[in-house]
mmCIF file of C-alpha atoms and ligand atoms in Angstrom:
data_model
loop_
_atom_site.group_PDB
_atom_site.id
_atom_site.type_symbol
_atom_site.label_atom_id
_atom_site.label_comp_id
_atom_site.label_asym_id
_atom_site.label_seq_id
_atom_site.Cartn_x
_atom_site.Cartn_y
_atom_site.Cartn_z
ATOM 1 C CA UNK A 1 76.885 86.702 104.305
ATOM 2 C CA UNK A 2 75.709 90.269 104.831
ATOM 3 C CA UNK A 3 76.514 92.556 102.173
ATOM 4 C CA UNK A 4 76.494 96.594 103.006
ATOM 5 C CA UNK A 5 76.265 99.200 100.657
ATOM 6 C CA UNK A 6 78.095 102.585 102.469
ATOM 7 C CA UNK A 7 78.093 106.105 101.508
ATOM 8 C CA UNK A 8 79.961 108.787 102.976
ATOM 9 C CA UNK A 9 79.765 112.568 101.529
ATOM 10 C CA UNK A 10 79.993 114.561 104.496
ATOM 11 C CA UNK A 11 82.520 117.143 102.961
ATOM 12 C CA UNK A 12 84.012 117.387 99.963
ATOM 13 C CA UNK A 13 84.638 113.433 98.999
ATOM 14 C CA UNK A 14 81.709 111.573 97.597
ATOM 15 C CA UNK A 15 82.315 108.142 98.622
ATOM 16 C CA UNK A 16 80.755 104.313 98.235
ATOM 17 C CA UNK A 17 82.240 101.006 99.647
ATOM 18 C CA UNK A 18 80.613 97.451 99.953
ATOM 19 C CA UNK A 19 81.108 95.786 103.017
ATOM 20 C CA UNK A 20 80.830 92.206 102.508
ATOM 21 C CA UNK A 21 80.764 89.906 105.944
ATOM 22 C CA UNK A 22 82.785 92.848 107.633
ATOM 23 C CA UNK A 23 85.720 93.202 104.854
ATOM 24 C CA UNK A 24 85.704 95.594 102.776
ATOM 25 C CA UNK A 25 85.362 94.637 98.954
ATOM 26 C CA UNK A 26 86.002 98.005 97.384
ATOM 27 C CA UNK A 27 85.943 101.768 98.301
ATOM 28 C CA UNK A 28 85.791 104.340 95.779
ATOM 29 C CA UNK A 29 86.044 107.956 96.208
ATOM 30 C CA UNK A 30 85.518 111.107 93.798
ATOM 31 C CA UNK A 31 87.846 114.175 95.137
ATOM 32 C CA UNK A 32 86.325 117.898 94.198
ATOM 33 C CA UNK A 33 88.695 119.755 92.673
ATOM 34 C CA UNK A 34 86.543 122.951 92.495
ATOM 35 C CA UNK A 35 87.826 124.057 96.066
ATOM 36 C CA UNK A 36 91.277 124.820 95.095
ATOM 37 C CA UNK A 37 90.433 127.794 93.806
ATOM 38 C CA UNK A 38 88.488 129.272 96.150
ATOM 39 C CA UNK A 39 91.201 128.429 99.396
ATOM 40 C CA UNK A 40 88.322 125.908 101.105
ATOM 41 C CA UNK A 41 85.269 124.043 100.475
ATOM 42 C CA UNK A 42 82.532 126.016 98.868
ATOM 43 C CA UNK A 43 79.621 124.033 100.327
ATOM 44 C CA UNK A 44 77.377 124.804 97.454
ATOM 45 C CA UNK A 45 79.342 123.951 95.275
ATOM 46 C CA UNK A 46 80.410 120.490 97.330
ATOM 47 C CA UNK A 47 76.964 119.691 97.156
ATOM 48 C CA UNK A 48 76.378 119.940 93.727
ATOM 49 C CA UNK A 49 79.591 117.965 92.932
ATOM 50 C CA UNK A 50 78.366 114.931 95.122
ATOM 51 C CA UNK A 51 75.086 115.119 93.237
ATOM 52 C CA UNK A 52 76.980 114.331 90.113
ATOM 53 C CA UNK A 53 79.287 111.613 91.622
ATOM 54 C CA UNK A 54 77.176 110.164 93.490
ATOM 55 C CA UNK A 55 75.621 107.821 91.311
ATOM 56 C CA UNK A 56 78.666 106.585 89.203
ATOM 57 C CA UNK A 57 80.559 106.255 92.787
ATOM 58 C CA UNK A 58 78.204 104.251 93.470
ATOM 59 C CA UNK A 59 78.294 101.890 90.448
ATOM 60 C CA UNK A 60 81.548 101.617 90.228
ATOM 61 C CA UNK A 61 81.657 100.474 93.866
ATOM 62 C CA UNK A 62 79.126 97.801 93.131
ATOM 63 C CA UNK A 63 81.210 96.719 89.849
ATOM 64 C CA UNK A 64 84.447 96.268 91.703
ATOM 65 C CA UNK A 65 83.022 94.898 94.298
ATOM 66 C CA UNK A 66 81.140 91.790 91.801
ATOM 67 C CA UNK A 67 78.157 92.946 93.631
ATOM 68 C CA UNK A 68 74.608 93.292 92.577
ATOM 69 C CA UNK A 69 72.008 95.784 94.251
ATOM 70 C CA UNK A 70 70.067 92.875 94.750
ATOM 71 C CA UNK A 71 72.376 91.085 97.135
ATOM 72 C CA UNK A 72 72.667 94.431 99.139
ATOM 73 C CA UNK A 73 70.808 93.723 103.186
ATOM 74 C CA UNK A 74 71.688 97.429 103.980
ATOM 75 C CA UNK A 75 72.697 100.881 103.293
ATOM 76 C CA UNK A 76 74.842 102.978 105.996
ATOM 77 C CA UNK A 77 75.550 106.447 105.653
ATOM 78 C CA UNK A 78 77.151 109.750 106.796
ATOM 79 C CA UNK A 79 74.493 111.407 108.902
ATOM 80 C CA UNK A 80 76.976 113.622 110.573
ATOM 81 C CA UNK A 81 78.332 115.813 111.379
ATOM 82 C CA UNK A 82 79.742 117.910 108.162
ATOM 83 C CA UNK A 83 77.944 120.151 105.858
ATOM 84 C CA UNK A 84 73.777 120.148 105.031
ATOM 85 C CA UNK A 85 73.958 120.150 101.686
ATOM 86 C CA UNK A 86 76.732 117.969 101.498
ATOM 87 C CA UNK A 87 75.205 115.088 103.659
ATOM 88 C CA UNK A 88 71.746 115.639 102.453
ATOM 89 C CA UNK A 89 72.767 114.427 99.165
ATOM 90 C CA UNK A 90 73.991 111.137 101.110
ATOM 91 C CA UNK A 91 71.221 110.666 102.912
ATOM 92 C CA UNK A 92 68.818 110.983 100.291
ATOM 93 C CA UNK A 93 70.232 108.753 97.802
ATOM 94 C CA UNK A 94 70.223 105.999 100.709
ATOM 95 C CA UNK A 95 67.305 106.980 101.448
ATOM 96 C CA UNK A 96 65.817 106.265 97.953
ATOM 97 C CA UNK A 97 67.833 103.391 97.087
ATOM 98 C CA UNK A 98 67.111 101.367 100.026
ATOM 99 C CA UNK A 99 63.308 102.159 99.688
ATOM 100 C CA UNK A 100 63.530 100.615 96.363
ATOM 101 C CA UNK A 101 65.299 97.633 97.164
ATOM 102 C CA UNK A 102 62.677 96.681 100.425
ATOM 103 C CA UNK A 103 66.081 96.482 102.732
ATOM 104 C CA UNK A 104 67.267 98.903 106.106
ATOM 105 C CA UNK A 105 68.903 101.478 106.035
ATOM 106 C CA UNK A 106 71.769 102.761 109.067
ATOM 107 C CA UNK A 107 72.916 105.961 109.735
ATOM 108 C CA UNK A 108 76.267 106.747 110.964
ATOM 109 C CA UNK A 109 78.548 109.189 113.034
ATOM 110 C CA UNK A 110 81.721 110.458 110.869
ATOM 111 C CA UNK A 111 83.495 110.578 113.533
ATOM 112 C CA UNK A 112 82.641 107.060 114.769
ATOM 113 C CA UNK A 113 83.736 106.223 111.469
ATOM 114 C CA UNK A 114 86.947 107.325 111.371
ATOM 115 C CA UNK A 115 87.629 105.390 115.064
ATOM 116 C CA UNK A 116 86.323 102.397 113.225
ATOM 117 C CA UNK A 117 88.883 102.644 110.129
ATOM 118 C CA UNK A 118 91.042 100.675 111.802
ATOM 119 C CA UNK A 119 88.540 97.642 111.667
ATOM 120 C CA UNK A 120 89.061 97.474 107.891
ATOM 121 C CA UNK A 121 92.049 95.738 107.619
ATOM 122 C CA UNK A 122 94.177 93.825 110.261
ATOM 123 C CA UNK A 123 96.373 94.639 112.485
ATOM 124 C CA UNK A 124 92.942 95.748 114.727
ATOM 125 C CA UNK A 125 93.086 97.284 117.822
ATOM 126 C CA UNK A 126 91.980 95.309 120.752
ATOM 127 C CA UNK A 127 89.447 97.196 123.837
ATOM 128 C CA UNK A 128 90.019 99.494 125.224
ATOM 129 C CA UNK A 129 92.283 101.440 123.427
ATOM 130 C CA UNK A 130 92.595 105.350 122.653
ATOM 131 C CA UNK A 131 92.292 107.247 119.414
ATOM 132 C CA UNK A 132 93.486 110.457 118.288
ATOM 133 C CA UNK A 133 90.795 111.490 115.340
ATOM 134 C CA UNK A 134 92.435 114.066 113.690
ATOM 135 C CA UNK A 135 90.479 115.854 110.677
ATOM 136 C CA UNK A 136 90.180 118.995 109.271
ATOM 137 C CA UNK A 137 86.889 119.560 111.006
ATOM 138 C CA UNK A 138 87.428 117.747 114.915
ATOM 139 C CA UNK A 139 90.318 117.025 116.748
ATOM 140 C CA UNK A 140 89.621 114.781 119.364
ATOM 141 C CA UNK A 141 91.063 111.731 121.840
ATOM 142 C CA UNK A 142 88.336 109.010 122.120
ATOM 143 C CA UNK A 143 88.252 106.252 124.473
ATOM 144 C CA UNK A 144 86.981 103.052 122.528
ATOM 145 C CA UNK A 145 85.402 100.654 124.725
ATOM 146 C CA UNK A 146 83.829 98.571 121.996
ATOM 147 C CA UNK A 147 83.014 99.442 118.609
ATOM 148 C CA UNK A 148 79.813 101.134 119.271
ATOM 149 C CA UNK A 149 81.038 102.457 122.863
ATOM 150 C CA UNK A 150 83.810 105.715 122.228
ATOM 151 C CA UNK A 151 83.955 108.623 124.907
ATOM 152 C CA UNK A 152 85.489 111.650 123.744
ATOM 153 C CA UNK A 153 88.014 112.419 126.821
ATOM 154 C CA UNK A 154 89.089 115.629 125.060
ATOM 155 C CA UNK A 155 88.705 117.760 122.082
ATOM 156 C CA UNK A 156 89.797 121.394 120.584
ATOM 157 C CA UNK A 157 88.538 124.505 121.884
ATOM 158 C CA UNK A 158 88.665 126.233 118.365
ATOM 159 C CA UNK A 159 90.342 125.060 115.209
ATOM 160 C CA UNK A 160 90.977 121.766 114.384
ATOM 161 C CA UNK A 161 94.241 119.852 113.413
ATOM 162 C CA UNK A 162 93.581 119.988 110.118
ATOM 163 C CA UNK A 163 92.412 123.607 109.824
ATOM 164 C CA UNK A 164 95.801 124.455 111.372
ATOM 165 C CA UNK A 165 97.212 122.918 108.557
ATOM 166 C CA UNK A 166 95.075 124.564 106.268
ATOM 167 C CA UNK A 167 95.231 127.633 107.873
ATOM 168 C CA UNK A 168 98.990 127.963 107.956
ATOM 169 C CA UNK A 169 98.898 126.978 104.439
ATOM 170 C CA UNK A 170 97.098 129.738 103.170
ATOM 171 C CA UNK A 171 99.106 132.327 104.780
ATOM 172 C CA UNK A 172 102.051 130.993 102.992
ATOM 173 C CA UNK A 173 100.297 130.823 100.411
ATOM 174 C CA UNK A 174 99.720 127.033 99.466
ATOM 175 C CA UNK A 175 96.524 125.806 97.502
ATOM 176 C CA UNK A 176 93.839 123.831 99.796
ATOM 177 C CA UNK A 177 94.263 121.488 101.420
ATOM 178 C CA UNK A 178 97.388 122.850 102.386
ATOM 179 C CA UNK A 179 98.289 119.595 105.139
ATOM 180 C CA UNK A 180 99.233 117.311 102.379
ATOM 181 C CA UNK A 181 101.596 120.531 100.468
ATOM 182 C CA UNK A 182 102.790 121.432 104.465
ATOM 183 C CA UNK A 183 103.941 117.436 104.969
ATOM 184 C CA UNK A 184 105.477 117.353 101.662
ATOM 185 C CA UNK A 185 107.180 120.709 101.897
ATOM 186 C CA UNK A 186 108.973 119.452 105.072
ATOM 187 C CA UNK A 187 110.721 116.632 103.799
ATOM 188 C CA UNK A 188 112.811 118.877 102.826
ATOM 189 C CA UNK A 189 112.969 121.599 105.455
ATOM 190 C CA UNK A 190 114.028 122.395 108.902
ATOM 191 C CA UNK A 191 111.584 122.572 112.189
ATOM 192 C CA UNK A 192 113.997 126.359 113.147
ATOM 193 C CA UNK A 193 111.292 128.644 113.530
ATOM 194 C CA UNK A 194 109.697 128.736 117.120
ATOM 195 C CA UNK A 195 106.043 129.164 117.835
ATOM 196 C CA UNK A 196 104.278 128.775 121.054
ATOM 197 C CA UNK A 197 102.436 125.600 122.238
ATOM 198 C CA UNK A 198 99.105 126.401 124.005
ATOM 199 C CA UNK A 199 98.575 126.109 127.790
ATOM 200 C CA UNK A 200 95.168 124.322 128.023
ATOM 201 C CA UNK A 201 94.397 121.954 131.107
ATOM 202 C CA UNK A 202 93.434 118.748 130.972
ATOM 203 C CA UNK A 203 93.011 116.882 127.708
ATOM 204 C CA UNK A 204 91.740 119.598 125.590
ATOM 205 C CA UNK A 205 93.568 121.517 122.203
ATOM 206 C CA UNK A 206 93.481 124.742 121.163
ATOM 207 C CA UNK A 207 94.990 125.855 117.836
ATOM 208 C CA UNK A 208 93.640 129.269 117.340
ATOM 209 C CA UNK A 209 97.037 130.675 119.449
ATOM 210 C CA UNK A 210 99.496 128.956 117.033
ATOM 211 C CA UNK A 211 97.508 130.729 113.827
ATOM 212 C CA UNK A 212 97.850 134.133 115.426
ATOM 213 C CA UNK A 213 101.656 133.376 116.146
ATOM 214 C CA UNK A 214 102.461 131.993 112.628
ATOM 215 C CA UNK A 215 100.323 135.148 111.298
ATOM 216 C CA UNK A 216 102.269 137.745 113.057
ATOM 217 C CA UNK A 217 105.535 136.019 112.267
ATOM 218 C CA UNK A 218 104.471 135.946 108.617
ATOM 219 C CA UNK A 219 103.985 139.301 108.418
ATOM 220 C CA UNK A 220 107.129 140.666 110.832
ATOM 221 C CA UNK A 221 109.676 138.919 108.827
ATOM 222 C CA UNK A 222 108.320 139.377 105.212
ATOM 223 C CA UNK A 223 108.226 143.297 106.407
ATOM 224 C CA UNK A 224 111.969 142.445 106.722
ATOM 225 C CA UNK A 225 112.495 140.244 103.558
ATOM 226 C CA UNK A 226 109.283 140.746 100.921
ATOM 227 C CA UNK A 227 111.040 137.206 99.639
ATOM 228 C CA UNK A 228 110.953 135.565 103.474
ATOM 229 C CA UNK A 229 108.104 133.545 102.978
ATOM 230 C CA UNK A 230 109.311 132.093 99.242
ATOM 231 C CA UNK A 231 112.843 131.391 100.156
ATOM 232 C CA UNK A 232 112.199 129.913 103.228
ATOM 233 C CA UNK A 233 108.990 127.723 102.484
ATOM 234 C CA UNK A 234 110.396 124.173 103.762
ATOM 235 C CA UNK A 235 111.874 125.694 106.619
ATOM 236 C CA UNK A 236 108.498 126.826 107.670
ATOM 237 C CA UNK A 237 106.519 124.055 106.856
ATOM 238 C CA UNK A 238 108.112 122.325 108.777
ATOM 239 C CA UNK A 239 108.120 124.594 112.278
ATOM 240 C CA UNK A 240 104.800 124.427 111.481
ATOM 241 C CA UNK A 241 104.044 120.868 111.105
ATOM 242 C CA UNK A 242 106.550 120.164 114.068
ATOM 243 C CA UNK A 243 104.490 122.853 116.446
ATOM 244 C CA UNK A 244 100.921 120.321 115.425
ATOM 245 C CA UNK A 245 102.748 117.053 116.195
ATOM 246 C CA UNK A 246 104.560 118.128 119.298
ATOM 247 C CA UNK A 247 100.797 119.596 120.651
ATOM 248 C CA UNK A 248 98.946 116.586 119.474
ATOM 249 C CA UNK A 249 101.487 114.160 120.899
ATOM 250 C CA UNK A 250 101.551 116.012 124.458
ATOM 251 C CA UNK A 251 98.147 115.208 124.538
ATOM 252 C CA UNK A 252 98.196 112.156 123.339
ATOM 253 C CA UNK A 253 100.982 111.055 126.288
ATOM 254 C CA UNK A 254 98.539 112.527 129.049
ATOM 255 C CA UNK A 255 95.719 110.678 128.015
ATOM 256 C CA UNK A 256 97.843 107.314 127.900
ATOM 257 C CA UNK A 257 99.206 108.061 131.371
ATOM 258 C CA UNK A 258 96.121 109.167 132.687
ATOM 259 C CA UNK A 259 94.151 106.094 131.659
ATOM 260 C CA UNK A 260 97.091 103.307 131.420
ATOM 261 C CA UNK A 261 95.859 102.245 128.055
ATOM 262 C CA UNK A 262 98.978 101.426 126.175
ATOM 263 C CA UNK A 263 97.014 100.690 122.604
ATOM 264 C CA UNK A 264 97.069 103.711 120.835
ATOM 265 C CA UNK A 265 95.409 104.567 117.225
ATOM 266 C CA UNK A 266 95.361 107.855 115.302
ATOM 267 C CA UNK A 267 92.430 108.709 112.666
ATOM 268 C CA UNK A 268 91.658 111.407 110.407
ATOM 269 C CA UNK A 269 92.962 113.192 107.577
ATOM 270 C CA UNK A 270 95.726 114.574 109.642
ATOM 271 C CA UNK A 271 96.638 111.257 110.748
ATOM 272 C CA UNK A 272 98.281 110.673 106.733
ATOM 273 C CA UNK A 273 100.734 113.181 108.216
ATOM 274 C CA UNK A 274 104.245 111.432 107.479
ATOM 275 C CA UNK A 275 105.566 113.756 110.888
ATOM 276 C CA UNK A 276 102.568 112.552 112.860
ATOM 277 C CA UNK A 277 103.413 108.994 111.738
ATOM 278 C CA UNK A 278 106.574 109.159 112.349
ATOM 279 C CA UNK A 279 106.072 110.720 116.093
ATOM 280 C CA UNK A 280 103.594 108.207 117.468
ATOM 281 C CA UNK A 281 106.139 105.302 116.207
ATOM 282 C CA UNK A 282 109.214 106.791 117.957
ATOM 283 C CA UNK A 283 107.002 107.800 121.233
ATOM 284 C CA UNK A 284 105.657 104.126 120.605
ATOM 285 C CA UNK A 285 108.685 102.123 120.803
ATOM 286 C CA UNK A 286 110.173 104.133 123.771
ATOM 287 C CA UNK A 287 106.922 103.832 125.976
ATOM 288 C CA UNK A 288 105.716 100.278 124.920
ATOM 289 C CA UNK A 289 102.242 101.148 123.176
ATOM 290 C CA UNK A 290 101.052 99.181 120.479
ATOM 291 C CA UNK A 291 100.462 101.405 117.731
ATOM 292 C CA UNK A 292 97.698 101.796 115.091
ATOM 293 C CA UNK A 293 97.884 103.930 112.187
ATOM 294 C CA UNK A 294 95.748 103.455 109.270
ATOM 295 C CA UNK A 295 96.637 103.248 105.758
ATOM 296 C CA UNK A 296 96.326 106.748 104.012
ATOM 297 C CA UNK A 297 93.347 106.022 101.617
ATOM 298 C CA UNK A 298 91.862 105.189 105.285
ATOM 299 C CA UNK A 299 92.572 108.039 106.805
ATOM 300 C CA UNK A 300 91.177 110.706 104.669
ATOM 301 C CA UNK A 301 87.319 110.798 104.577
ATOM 302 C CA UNK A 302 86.120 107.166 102.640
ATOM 303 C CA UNK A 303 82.413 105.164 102.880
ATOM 304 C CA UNK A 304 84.751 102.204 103.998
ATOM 305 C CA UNK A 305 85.330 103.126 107.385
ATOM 306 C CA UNK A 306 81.198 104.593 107.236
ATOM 307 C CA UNK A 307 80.834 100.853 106.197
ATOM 308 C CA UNK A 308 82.860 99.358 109.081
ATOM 309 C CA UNK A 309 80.484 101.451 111.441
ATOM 310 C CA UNK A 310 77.352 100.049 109.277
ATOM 311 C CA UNK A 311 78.570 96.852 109.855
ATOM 312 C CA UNK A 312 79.260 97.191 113.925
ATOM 313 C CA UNK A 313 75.539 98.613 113.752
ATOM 314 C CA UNK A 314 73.929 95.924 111.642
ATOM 315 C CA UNK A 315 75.097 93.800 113.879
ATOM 316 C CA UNK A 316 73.234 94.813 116.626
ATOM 317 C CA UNK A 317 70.318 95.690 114.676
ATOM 318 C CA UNK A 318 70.547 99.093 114.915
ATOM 319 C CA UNK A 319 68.658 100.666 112.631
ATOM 320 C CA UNK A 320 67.509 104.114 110.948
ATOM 321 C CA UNK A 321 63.903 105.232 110.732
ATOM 322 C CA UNK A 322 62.922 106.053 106.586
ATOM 323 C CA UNK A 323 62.551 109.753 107.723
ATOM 324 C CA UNK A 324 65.838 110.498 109.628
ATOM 325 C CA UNK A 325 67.200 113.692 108.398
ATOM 326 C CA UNK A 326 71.420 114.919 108.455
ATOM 327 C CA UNK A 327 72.472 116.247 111.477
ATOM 328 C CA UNK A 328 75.510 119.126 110.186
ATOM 329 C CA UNK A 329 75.922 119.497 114.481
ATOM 330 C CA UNK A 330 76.016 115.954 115.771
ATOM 331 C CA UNK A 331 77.922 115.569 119.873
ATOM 332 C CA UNK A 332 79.796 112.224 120.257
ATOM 333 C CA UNK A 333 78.979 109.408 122.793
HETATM 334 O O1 KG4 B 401 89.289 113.464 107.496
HETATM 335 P P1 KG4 B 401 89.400 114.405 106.351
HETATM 336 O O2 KG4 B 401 89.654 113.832 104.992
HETATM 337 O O3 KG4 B 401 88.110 115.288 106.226
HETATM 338 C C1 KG4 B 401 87.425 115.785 107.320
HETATM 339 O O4 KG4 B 401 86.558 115.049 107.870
HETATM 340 O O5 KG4 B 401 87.754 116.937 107.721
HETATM 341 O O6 KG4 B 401 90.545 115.453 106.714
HETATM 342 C C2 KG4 B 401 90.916 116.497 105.862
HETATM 343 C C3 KG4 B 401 92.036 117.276 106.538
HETATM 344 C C4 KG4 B 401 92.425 118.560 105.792
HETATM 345 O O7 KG4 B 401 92.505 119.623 106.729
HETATM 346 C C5 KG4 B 401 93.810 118.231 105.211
HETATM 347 O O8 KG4 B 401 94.650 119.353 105.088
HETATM 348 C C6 KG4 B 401 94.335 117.268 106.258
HETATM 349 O O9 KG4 B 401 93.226 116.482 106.618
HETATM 350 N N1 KG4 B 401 95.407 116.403 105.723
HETATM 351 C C7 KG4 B 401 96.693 116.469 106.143
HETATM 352 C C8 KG4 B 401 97.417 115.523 105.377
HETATM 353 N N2 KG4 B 401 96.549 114.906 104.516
HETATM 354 C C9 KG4 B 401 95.314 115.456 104.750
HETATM 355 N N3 KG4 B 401 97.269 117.237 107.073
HETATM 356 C C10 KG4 B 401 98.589 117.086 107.277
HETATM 357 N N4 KG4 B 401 99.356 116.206 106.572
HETATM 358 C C11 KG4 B 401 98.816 115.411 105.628
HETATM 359 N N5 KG4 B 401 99.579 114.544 104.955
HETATM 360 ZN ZN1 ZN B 402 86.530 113.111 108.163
#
């Protein structure tokens, strides 16, 4: 059986999985903590953090997986998009290792990727069926036609989901990533603060309206109350994770009316939002779609779902040249 070796470290997670016979034996990823303190990835400093995981990601991969180098046929990686120095250290190392070993090497689209989570573990999708990829770098609703077929029917003008999140965050003053602080903070709080949902045609986000909204709110009520923000933190995490669902899910409806696909699948690190969950479930039972949503560890950025792509790839025998280089700008479809 083929055995892949996949690497993802596109951003700030430095990630390996083996992919054995198109399961996925292990997938281990090394978080950067050095961010926090800066409010967002520092992509110097991301790329010299992957340098240092890399290899023991990598061997600890292999270990749990009770594979040897030697049994590897092929190494996929991130090739983009995300950040140069990030990927380059990705590529390289694949680069390298594969030329040492005599075997091929693939490269693959993150975003692709993240579609193809959903192929690690059962239930799958079946084609076609649409996917909501929300990150903290795209937003977008795919068409899947087959693994290696994916048109992106819409996508955001300006800031992504995730930024939104992250965005928001900072103004009230949460460490980054602020999405997982924003979801947890809103367990707890109520969705009574209004802000404006975007009027964009068609299939297409925009989130840069709902920052200047939540900005000027910020800053009118805490010239009210210098406490506002502080004593009324759950309450406006979750307006503000409320405002992201409800424009993600209007989307989301259009493009299942629109097309008649009634399989629907979210992606992303956005898509480990408990609200999000929770609103493609509900909107799921009441309109009949069979719904997809990864398990978290799938969701955030991992080398199993770059595996899963590797794997789709490998089977067609689509292969990387030894002198590809990362892409940090890379279209879809
Ligand atoms: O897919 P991902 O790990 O990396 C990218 O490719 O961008 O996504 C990271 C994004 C960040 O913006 C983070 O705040 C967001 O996903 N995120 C969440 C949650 N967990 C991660 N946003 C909202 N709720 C969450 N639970
Ligand atoms: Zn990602």
């Amino acid at each position: 059986m083929p055995y892949l070796l996949a690497i993802e470290s596109s951003c700030d997670d430095t990630s390996a999985a083996v992919i054995g016979d198109g399961a996925v034996l292990s997938n281990v990823i090394a978080g950067q903590d050095i961010h926090r303190a800066y409010g967002g990835v520092v992509p110097e400093a991301a790329s010299r953090a992957h340098f240092e995981s890399i290899i023991p990601v990598v061997d600890a991969a292999l270990q749990r997986a009770n594979v040897r180098k030697k049994q590897l046929d092929a190494i996929a990686f991130t090739r983009g998009p995300g950040l140069l120095g990030s990927l380059m250290v990705g590529v390289s190392f694949a680069k390298a290792l594969a030329l040492a070993l005599g075997i091929p090497i693939i490269d693959v689209h993150h975003l692709q990727a993240h579609v193809l989570a959903h192929f690690a573990e059962e239930p799958k999708p079946s084609f076609p069926f649409l996917c909501l990829t929300v990150s903290g770098g795209h937003t977008q609703i795919v068409l899947v036609r087959s693994p290696l077929e994916m048109e992106v029917l819409g996508k955001t003008l300006d800031d992504a989901a995730g930024e939104a999140f992250d965005k928001a965050g900072r103004m009230m003053g949460l460490p980054y990533p602020a999405g997982p602080e924003i979801d947890q903070l809103s367990q707890n709080g109520i969705a009574r603060f209004a802000f404006p949902e975007p009027k964009i045609r068609g299939l297409d986000f925009s989130f840069s309206g709902l920052k200047t909204a939540i900005r000027y709110f910020l800053r009118d009520e805490t010239a009210k109350n210098p406490d506002f923000i502080r004593e009324n933190l759950p309450d406006i995490a979750a307006s503000v994770q409320d405002t992201i669902v409800r424009i993600l899910m209007s989307k989301l409806k259009r493009a299942a009316k629109e097309t008649g696909i009634s399989e629907i699948a979210i992606a992303g690190g956005v898509a480990a939002n408990s609200g999000l969950r929770q609103a493609l479930l509900r909107e799921g039972e009441k309109r009949n779609w069979k719904v997809y949503i990864p398990r978290i560890e799938y969701c955030t950025d991992n080398a199993a779902m770059i595996g899963m792509a590797g794997y789709y790839k490998f089977l067609a025998g689509e292969f990387a040249p030894q002198d590809i280089a990362p892409v940090a700008r890379w279209e879809m479809g």
